[in-house]
Coordinates of C-alpha atoms in Angstrom, one line a residue:
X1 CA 112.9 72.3 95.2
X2 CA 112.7 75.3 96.8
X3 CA 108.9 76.9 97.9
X4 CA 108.7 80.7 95.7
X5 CA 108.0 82.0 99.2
X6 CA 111.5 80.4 100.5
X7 CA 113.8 81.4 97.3
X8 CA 112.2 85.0 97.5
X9 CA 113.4 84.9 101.5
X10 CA 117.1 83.9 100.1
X11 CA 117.4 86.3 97.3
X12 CA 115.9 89.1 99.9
X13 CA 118.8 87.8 102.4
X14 CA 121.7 88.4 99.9
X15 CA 120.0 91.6 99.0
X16 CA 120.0 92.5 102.3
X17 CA 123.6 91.2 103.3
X18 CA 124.8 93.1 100.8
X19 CA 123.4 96.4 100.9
X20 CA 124.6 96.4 104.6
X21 CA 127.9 94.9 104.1
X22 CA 128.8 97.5 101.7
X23 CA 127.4 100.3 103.9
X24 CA 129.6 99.1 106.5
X25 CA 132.7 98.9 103.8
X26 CA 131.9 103.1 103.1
X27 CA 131.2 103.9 107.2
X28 CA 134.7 101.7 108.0
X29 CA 136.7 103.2 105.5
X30 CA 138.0 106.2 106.8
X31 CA 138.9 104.1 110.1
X32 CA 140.6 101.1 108.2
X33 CA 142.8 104.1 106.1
X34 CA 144.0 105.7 109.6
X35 CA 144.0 102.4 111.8
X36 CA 144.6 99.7 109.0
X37 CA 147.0 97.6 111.5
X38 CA 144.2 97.0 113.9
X39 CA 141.5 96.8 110.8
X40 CA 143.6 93.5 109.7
X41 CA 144.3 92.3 113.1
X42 CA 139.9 92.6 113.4
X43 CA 140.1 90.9 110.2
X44 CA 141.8 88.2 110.9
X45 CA 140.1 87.5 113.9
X46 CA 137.0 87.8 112.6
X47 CA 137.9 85.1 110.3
X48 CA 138.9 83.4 112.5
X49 CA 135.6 83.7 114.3
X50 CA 133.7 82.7 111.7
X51 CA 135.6 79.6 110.8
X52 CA 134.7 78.0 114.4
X53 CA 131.2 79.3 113.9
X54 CA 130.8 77.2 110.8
X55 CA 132.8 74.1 112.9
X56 CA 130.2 74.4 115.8
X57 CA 127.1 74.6 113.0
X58 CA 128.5 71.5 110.6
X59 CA 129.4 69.4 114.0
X60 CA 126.3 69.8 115.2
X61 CA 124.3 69.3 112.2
X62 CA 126.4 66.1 111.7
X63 CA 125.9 64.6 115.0
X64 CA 122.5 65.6 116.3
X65 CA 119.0 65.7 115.5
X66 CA 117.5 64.1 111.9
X67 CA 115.9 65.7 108.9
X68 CA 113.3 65.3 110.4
X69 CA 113.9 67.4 113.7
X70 CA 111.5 70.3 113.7
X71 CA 112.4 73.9 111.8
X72 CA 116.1 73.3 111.7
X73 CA 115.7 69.3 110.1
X74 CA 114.3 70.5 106.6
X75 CA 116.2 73.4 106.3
X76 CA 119.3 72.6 108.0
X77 CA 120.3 69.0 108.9
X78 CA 119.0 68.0 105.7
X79 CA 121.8 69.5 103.5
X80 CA 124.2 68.7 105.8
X81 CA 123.1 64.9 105.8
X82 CA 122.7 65.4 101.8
X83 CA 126.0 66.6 101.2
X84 CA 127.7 63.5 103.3
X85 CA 125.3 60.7 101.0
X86 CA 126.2 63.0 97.7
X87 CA 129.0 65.7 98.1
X88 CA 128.8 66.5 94.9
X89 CA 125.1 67.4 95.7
X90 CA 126.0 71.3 96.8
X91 CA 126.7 72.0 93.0
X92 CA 123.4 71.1 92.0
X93 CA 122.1 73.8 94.4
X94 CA 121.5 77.3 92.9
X95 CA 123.7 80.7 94.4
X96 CA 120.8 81.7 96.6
X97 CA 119.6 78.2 97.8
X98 CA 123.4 77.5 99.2
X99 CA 123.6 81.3 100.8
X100 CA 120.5 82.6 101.6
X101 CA 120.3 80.8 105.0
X102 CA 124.3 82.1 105.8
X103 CA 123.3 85.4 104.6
X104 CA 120.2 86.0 106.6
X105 CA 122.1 84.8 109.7
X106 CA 124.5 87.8 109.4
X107 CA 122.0 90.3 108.8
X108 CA 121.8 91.3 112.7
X109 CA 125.6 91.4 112.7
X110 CA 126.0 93.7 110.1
X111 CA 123.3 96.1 110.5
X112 CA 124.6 96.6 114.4
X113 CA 128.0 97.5 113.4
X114 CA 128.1 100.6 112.1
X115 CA 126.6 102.3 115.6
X116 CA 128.9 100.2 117.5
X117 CA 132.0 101.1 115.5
X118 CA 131.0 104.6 115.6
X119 CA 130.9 104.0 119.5
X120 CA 134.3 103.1 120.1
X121 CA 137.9 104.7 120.1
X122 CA 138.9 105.1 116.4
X123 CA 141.4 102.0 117.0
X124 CA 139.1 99.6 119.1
X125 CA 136.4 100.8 116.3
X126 CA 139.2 99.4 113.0
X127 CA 139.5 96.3 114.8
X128 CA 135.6 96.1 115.3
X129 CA 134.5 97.0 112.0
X130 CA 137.3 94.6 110.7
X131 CA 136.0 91.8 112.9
X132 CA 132.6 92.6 111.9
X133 CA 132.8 92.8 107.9
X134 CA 135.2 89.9 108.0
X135 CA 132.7 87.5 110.0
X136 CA 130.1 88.7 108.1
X137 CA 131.7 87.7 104.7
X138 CA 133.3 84.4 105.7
X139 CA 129.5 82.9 107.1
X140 CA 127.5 84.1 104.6
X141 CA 130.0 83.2 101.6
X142 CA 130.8 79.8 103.3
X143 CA 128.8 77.6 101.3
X144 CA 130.4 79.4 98.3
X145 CA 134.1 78.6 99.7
X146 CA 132.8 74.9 100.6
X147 CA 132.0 74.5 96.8
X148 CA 135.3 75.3 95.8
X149 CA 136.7 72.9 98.1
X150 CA 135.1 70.1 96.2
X151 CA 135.2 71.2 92.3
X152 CA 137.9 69.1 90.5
X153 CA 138.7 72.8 88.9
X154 CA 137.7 75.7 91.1
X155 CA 137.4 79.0 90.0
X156 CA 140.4 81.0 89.3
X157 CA 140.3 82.9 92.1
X158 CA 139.2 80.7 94.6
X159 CA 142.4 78.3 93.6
X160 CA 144.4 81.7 94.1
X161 CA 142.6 81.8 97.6
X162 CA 143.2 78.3 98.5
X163 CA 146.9 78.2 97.8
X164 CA 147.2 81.0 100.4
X165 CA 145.0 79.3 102.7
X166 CA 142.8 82.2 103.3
X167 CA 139.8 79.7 102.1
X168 CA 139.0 76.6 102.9
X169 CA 141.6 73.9 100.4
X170 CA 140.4 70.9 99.4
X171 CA 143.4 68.6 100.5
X172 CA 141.9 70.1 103.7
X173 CA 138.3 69.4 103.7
X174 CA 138.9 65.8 102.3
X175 CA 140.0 65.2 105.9
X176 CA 136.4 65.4 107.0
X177 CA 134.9 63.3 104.0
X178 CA 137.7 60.8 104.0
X179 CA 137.9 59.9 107.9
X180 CA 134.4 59.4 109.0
X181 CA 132.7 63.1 109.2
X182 CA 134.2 63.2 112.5
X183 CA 137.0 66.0 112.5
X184 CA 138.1 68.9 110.4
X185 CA 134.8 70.2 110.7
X186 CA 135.3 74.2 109.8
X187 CA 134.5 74.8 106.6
X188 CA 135.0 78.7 105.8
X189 CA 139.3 78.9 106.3
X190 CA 140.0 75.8 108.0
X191 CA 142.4 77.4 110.3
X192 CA 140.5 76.4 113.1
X193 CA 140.9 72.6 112.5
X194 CA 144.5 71.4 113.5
X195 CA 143.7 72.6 117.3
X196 CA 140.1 71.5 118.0
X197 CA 140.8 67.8 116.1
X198 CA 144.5 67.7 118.4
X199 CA 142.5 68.9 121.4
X200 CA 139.7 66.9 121.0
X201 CA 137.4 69.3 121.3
X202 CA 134.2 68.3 119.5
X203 CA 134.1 64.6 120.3
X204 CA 134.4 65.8 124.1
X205 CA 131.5 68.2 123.4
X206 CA 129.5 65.3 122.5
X207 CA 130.1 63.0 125.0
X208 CA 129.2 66.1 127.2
X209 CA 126.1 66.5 125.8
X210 CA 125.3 63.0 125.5
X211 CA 126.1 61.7 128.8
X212 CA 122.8 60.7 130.4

């Protein structure tokens, strides 16, 4: 159960996430109307982007530290190791409790934008504010996607979502609870898995790290 102090932190962090996302939806839209080719190629890889940075988060929750580790282990390993014991745990967690953390993490990414948008080339600032509003959704609705992948009936929309693969399926994100918690690790499209499992990439990150 959540402290009053921490769940007024989370709803303050959607709040905030999105008052700014939307500020940077009315700032962009004049540049996404005359550039929208380079506001979708930002888009995408901003997506993209945000699909490996919830790989790199959920692989190393997974593999290092304990519940116990300080700041992050209560807060952060600890519904990562919940969710492998029970993974039908992340349902019993409110809206706020499963995005809050995601949310407040994106806060610095969103309120930058608009002066860095405004900074650029009208076409290099499309692809930036693209980039930018699309990372910034996918992390901080991640947890929401990551639900979806395991109801036995998602929502209507998310099923819409997941048949185009612009979300996270569940055929896909059985991979990772179905073969050890050791691959398919990117939890927000899932485009990102195919090539770092074929490559490798995490289990060679770990024997990096842990090599003495």
């Amino acid at each position: 159960m959540s402290s009053p102090w921490t769940r007024a932190g989370e709803v303050a962090s959607v709040a905030t996430f999105v008052a700014l996302a939307a500020r940077l939806v009315w700032r962009s839209a004049p540049l996404a109307a005359a550039e929208p080719g380079s506001f979708a190629a930002g888009a995408v890889a901003g997506a993209f982007a945000a699909d490996l940075v919830t790989g790199v988060v959920h692989w190393l929750c997974d593999r290092f530290g304990s519940e116990r580790t300080p700041l992050f282990g209560p807060y952060l390993i600890a519904s990562f190791r919940e969710h492998h014991r029970d993974p039908s745990a992340i349902a019993r967690h409110g809206f706020f409790e499963r995005s809050g953390a995601n949310a407040f993490a994106v806060v610095p990414i969103l309120a930058l934008a608009p002066a860095a948008v405004a900074a650029l080339p009208a076409r290099a600032g499309a692809c930036a504010a693209g980039a930018a509003l699309s990372l910034g959704v996918f992390v901080a609705l991640t947890n929401e996607i990551h639900l979806q992948a395991h109801r036995a009936r998602p929502a209507r929309i998310a099923r819409w979502l997941q048949r185009l693969h612009l979300v996270l399926p569940p055929d896909a994100h059985d991979r990772h609870h179905r073969e050890g918690h050791d691959r398919a690790y990117c939890i927000a499209t899932g485009w990102s898995n195919a090539l770092l499992d074929r490559l490798g990439v995490f289990p060679r990150l770990e024997r990096w790290l842990r090599r003495p």
